[in-house]
Coordinates of C-alpha atoms in Angstrom, one line a residue:
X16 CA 16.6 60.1 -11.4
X17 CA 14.7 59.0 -8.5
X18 CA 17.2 55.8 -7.7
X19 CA 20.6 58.3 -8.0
X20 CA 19.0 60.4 -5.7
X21 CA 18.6 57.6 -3.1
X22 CA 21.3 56.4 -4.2
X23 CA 23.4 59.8 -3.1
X24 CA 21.9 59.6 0.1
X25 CA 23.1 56.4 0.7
X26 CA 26.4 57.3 0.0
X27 CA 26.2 60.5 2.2
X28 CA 25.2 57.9 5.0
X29 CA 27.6 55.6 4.7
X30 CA 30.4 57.9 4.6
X31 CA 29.3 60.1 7.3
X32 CA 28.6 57.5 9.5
X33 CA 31.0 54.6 8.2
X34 CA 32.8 54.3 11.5
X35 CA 29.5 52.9 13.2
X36 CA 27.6 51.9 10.2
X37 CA 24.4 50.0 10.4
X38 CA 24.2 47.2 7.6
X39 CA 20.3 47.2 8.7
X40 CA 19.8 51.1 8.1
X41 CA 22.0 51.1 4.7
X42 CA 20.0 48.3 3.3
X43 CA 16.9 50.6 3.9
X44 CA 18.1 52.4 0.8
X45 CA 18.5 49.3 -1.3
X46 CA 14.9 47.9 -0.2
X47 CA 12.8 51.4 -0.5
X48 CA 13.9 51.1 -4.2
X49 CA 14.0 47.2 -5.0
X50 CA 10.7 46.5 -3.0
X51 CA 8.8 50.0 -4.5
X52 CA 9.7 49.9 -8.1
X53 CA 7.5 50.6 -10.8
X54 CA 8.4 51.7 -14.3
X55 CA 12.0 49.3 -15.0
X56 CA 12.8 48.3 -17.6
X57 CA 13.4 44.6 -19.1
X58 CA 11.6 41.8 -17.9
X59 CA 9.7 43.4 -15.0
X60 CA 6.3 43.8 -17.6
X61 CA 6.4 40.7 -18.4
X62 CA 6.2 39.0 -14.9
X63 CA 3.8 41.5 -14.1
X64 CA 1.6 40.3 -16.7
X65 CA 2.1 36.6 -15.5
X66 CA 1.2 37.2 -12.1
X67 CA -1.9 39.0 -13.5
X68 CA -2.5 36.2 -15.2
X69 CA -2.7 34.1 -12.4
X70 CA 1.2 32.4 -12.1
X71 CA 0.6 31.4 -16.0
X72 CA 2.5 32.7 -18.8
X73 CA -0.9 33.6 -21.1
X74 CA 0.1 36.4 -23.2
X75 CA 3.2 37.2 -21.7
X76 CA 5.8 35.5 -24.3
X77 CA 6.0 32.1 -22.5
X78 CA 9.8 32.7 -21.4
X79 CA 9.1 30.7 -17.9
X80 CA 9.6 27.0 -18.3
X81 CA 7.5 24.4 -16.3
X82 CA 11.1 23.2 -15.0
X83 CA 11.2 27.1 -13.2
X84 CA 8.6 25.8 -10.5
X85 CA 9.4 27.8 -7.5
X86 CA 8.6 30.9 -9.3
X87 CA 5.6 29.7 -10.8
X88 CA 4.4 28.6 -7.6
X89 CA 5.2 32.0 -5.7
X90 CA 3.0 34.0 -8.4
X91 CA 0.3 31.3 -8.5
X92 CA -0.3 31.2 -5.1
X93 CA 0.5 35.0 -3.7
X94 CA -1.9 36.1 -6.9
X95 CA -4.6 34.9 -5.1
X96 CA -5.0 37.1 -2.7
X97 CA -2.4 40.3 -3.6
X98 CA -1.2 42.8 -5.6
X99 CA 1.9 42.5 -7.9
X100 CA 3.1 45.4 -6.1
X101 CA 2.8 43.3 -2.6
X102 CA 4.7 40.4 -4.0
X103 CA 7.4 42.5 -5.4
X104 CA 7.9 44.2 -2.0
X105 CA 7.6 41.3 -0.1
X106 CA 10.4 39.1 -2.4
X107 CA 12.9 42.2 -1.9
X108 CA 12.7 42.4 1.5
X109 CA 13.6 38.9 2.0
X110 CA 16.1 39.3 -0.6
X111 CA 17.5 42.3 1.5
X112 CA 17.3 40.7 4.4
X113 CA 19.9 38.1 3.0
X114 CA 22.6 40.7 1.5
X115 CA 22.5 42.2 5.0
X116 CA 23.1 38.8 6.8
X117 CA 25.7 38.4 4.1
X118 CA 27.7 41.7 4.7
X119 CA 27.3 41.8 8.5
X120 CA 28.6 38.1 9.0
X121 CA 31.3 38.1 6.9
X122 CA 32.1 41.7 5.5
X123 CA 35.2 43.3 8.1
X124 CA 32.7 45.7 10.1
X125 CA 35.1 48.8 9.3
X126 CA 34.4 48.8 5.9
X127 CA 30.9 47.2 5.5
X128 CA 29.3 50.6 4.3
X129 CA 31.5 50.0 0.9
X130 CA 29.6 46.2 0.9
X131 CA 26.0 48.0 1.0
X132 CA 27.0 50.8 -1.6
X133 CA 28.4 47.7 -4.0
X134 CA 25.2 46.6 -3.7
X135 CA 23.2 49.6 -4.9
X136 CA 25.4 51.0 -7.3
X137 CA 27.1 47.5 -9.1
X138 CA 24.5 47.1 -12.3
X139 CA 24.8 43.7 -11.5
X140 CA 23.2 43.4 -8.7
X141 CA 20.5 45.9 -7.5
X142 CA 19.8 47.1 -10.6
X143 CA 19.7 44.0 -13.6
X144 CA 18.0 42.1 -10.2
X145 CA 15.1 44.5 -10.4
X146 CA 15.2 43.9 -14.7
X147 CA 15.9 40.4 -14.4
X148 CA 13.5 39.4 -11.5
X149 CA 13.5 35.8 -11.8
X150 CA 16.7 35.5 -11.9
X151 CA 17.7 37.9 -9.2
X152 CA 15.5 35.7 -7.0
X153 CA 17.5 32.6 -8.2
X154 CA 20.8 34.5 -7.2
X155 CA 19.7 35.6 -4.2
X156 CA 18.4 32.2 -2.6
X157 CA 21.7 30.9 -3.6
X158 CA 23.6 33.2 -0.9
X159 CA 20.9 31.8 1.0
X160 CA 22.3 28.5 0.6
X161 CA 26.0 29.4 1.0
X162 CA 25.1 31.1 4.6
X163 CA 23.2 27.8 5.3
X164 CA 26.2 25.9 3.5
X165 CA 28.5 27.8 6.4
X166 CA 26.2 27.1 9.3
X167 CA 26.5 23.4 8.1
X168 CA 22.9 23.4 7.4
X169 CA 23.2 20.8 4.7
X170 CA 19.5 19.7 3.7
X171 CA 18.6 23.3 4.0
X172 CA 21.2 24.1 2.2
X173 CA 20.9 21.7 -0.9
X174 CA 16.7 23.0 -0.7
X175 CA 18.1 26.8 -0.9
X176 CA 19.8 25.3 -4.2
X177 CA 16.9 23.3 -5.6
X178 CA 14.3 26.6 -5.2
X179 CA 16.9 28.8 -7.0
X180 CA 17.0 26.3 -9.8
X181 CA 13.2 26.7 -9.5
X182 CA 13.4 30.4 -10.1
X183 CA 15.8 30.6 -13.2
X184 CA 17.3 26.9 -14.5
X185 CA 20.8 29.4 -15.7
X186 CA 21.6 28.3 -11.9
X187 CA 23.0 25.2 -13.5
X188 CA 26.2 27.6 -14.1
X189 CA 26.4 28.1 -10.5
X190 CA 25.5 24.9 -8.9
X191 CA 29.1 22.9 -9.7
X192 CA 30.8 26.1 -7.7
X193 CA 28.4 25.1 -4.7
X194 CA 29.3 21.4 -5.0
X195 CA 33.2 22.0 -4.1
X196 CA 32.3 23.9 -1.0
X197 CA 29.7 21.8 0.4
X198 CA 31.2 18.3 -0.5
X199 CA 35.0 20.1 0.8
X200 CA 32.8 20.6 4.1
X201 CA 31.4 17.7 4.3
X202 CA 34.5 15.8 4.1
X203 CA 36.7 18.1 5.9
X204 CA 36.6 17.0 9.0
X205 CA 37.0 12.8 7.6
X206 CA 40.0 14.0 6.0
X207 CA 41.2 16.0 8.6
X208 CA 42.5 18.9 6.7
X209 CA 44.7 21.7 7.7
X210 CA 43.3 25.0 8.3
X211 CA 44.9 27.6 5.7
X212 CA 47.6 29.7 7.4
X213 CA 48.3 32.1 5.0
X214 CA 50.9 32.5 1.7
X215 CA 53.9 34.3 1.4
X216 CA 54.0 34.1 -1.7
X217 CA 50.6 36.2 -2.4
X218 CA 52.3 39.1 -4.6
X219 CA 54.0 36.4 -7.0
X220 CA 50.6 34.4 -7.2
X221 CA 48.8 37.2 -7.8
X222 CA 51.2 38.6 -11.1
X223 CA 50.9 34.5 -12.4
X224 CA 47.2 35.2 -12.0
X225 CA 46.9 38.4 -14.0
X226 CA 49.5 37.3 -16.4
X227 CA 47.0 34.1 -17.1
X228 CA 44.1 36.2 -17.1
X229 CA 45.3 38.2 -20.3
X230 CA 46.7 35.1 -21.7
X231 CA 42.7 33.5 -21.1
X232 CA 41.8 36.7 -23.0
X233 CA 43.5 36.1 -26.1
X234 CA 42.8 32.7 -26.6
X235 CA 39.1 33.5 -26.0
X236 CA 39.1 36.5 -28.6
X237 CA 40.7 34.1 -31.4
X238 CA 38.4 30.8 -30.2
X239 CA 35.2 31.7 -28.8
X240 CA 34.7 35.2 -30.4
X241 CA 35.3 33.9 -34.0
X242 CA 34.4 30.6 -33.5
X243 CA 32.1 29.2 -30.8
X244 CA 29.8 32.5 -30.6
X245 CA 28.9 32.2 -34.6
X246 CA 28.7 29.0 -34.8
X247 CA 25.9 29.0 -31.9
X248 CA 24.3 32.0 -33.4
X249 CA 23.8 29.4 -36.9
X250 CA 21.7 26.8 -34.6
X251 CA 18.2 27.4 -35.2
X252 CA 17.3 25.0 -31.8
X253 CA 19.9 26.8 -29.5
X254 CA 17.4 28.0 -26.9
X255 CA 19.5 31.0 -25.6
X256 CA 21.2 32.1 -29.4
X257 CA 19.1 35.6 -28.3
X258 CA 21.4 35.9 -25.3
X259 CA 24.2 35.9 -27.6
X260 CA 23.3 38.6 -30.3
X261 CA 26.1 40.3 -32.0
X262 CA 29.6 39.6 -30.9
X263 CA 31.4 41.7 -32.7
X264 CA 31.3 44.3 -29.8
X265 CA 33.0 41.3 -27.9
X266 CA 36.8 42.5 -28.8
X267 CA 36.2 46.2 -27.8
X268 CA 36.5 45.6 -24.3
X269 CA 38.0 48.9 -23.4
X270 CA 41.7 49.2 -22.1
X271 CA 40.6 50.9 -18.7
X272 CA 37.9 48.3 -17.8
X273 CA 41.1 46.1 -18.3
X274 CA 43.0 47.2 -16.1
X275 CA 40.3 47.9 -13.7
X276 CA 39.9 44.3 -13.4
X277 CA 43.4 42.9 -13.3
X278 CA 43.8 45.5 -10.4
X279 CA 41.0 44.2 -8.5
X280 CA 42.0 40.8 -9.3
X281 CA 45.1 40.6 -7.9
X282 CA 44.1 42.3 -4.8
X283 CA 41.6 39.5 -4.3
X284 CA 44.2 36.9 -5.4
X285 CA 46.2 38.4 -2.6
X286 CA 43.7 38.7 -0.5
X287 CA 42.9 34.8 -1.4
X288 CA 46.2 33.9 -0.3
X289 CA 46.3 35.1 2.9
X290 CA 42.8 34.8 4.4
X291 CA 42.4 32.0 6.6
X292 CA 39.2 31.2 6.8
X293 CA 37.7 28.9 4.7
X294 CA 34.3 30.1 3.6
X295 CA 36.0 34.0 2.8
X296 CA 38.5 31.9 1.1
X297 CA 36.1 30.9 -1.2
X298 CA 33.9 33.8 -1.8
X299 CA 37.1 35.6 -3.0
X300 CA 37.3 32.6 -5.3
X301 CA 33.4 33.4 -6.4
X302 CA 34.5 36.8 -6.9
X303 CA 37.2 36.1 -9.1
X304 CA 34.4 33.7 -11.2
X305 CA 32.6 36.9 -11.2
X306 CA 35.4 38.4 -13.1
X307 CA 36.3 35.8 -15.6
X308 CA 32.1 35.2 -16.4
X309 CA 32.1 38.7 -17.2
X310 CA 35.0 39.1 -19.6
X311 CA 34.7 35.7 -20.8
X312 CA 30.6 37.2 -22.4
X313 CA 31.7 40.7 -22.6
X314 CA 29.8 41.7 -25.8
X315 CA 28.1 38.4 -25.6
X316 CA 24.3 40.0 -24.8
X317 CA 22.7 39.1 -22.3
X318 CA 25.4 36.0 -21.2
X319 CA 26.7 38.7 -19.5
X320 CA 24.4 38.4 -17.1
X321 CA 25.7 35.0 -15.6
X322 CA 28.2 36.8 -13.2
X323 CA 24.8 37.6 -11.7
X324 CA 26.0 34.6 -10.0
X325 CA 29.3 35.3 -8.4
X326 CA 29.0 39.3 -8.6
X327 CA 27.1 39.7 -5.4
X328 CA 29.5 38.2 -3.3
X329 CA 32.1 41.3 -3.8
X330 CA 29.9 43.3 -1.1
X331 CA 32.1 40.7 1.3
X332 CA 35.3 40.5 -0.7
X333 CA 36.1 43.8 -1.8
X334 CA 35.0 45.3 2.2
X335 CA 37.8 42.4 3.6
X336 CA 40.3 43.4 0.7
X337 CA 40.1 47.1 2.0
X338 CA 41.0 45.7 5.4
X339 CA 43.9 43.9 4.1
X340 CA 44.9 47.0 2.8
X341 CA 44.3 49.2 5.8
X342 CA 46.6 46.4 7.6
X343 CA 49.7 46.9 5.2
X344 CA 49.3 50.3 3.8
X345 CA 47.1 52.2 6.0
X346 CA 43.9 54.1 6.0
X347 CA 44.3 56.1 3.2
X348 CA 45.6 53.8 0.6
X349 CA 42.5 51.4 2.2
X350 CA 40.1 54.6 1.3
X351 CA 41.8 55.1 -1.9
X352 CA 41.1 51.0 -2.7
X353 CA 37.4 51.9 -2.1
X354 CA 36.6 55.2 -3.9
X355 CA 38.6 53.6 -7.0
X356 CA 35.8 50.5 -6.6
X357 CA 32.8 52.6 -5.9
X358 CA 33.7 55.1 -9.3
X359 CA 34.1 52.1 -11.2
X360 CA 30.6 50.7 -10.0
X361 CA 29.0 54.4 -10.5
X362 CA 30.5 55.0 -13.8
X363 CA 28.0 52.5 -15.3
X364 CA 25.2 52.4 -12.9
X365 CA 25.0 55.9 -12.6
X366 CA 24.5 56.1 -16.8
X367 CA 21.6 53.6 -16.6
X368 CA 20.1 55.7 -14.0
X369 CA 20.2 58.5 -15.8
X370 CA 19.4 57.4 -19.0
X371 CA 15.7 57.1 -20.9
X372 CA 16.6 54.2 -23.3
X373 CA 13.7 52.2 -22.1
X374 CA 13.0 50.3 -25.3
X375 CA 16.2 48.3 -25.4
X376 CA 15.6 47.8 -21.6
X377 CA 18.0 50.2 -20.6
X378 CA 17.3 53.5 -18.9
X379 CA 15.9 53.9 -15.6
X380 CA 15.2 57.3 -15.9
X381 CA 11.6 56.0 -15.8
X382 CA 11.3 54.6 -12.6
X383 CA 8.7 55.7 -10.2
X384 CA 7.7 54.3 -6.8
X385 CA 4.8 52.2 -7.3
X386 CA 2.7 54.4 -4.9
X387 CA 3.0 57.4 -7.1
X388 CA 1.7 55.4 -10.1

């Protein structure tokens, strides 16, 4: 209860004052519950229990690898001399401090209140970041490395990457999507490429893309539903066959949620197609990952959670997408663009809010501040 209430308070801020918006004030809202949370659900126990123990895993299941290092040597040393509480508000205002640099860089300024509210209410991002710490932190040093990327900050860069493998080794999925960028940047300038100007053709590519997105569906319904997942599920030395679970759920993707997501994709395909600068280019291209990870582990358990990877990234796209919008259409269809986003992104965080199904690691009707414990 405590989180929608913040959470309608940010919303009454940012569309009362959304005209002169402050990234650094709307973040507020985000960091007073990430950086004072007590009571979540999932994982958040168990790395309280490891940083109790010292930075070791002792009694707490032994999920964190020797290969996760960064992590292990974040709670190792800061259990020395603080709190778990401490440490957990200290990580999330860094990690707010980066989704603000992210939206007020690159996020079109009109519309950057809608980039701070997809933060708070998208589950995957505030919310399965404060269940899923580790790899929250892994995600969030990885825009880390993308604004370093852009700033042509290579070593720091390629570090940024390294400690977010060091949080949660599932970076792997992301790291090949980093490659492009920086070794396109790298080489850019050798190989004397063309600045993008633009398509014409952005409403054509953008039916092709939708058309091949529902055609990616079947085949993954027929082959990796009935095929792949089970035959994972059967390997007694898969490491991450829990991740998988049932995936019988995995056809029963509902029609709406469907068409929520070719709508949005071929606005950002459009979008794609006529943005000119390179490094917005390619977070609409993240973005579209963050689609396609999704759908493509929809019922998968928690495999879901690799668009952890790409979904962040949206608090830039969608804001610039808007813009486009307001550019062609005008304010109102722009408006209508971003209440349609934000009741998509409520429909499911507000449930898990709201709900008390703490034992499956749900429900975070349970959540407290930290100081009322």
């Amino acid at each position: 209860m405590i989180i929608l209430i913040v959470g309608i308070l940010l919303l009454i801020y940012g569309l009362i004052t959304h005209k002169k918006f402050s990234v650094s004030t709307g973040i507020l809202f985000v960091l007073i519950i990430m950086g004072l949370q007590e009571g979540v659900p999932g994982d958040y126990e168990e790395y309280q229990m490891t940083f109790n123990n010292g930075g070791s895993d002792g009694n707490s299941g032994g999920s964190i690898k020797i290969t996760e290092f960064t992590y292990v040597w974040l709670s190792t040393t800061f259990s020395k001399f603080m709190d778990f509480h401490w440490f957990v508000l200290i990580t999330s205002i860094i990690q707010c401090a980066i989704f603000a640099s992210l939206i007020s860089k690159y996020a079109d300024k009109r519309y950057q209140y809608f980039g701070v509210l997809l933060i708070y209410f998208t589950v995957n991002i505030m919310l399965l970041q404060m269940k899923a710490m580790r790899q929250g932190y892994a995600v969030d040093t990885i825009i880390l490395a993308y604004l370093l990327l852009d700033r042509r900050k290579y070593i720091l860069s390629i570090l940024a990457m390294i400690l977010a493998y060091g949080f949660h080794n599932s970076t792997l999925v992301a790291i090949p999507f980093y490659l492009i960028l920086l070794v396109f940047y790298i080489f850019q300038r050798k190989l004397n490429i063309v600045p993008h100007k633009g398509n014409h053709n952005s409403v054509l590519v953008g039916v092709i893309s939708v058309v091949a997105l529902f055609v990616f569906l079947y085949f993954k319904n027929f082959v990796i539903n009935d095929y792949i997942n089970p035959y994972l599920l059967t390997l007694d030395y898969f490491e991450y066959a829990n991740y998988l679970e049932d995936s019988s759920e995995a056809k029963g993707i509902r029609w709406w949620v469907l068409l929520y997501y070719a709508i949005v994709m071929f606005c950002t395909i459009i979008y794609f197609c006529k943005e000119t600068n390179i490094f917005k280019r390619y977070l609409a291209v993240l973005s579209i990952l963050a689609i396609l990870f999704y759908l493509s582990f929809f019922g998968f358990g928690n495999l879901m959670r690799l668009a952890m990877f790409f979904v962040p990234f949206n608090a830039v796209v969608f804001p610039n997408v808007a813009a486009m919008i307001r550019e062609s259409y005008g304010k109102k269809i722009a408006l209508g663009y971003v209440i349609f986003n934000l009741i998509f992104a409520m429909k499911f965080s507000v449930e898990q809010m709201l709900s008390e199904d703490y034992l499956n690691g749900v429900g975070f009707y349970s959540y407290t501040f930290s100081f009322l414990k």
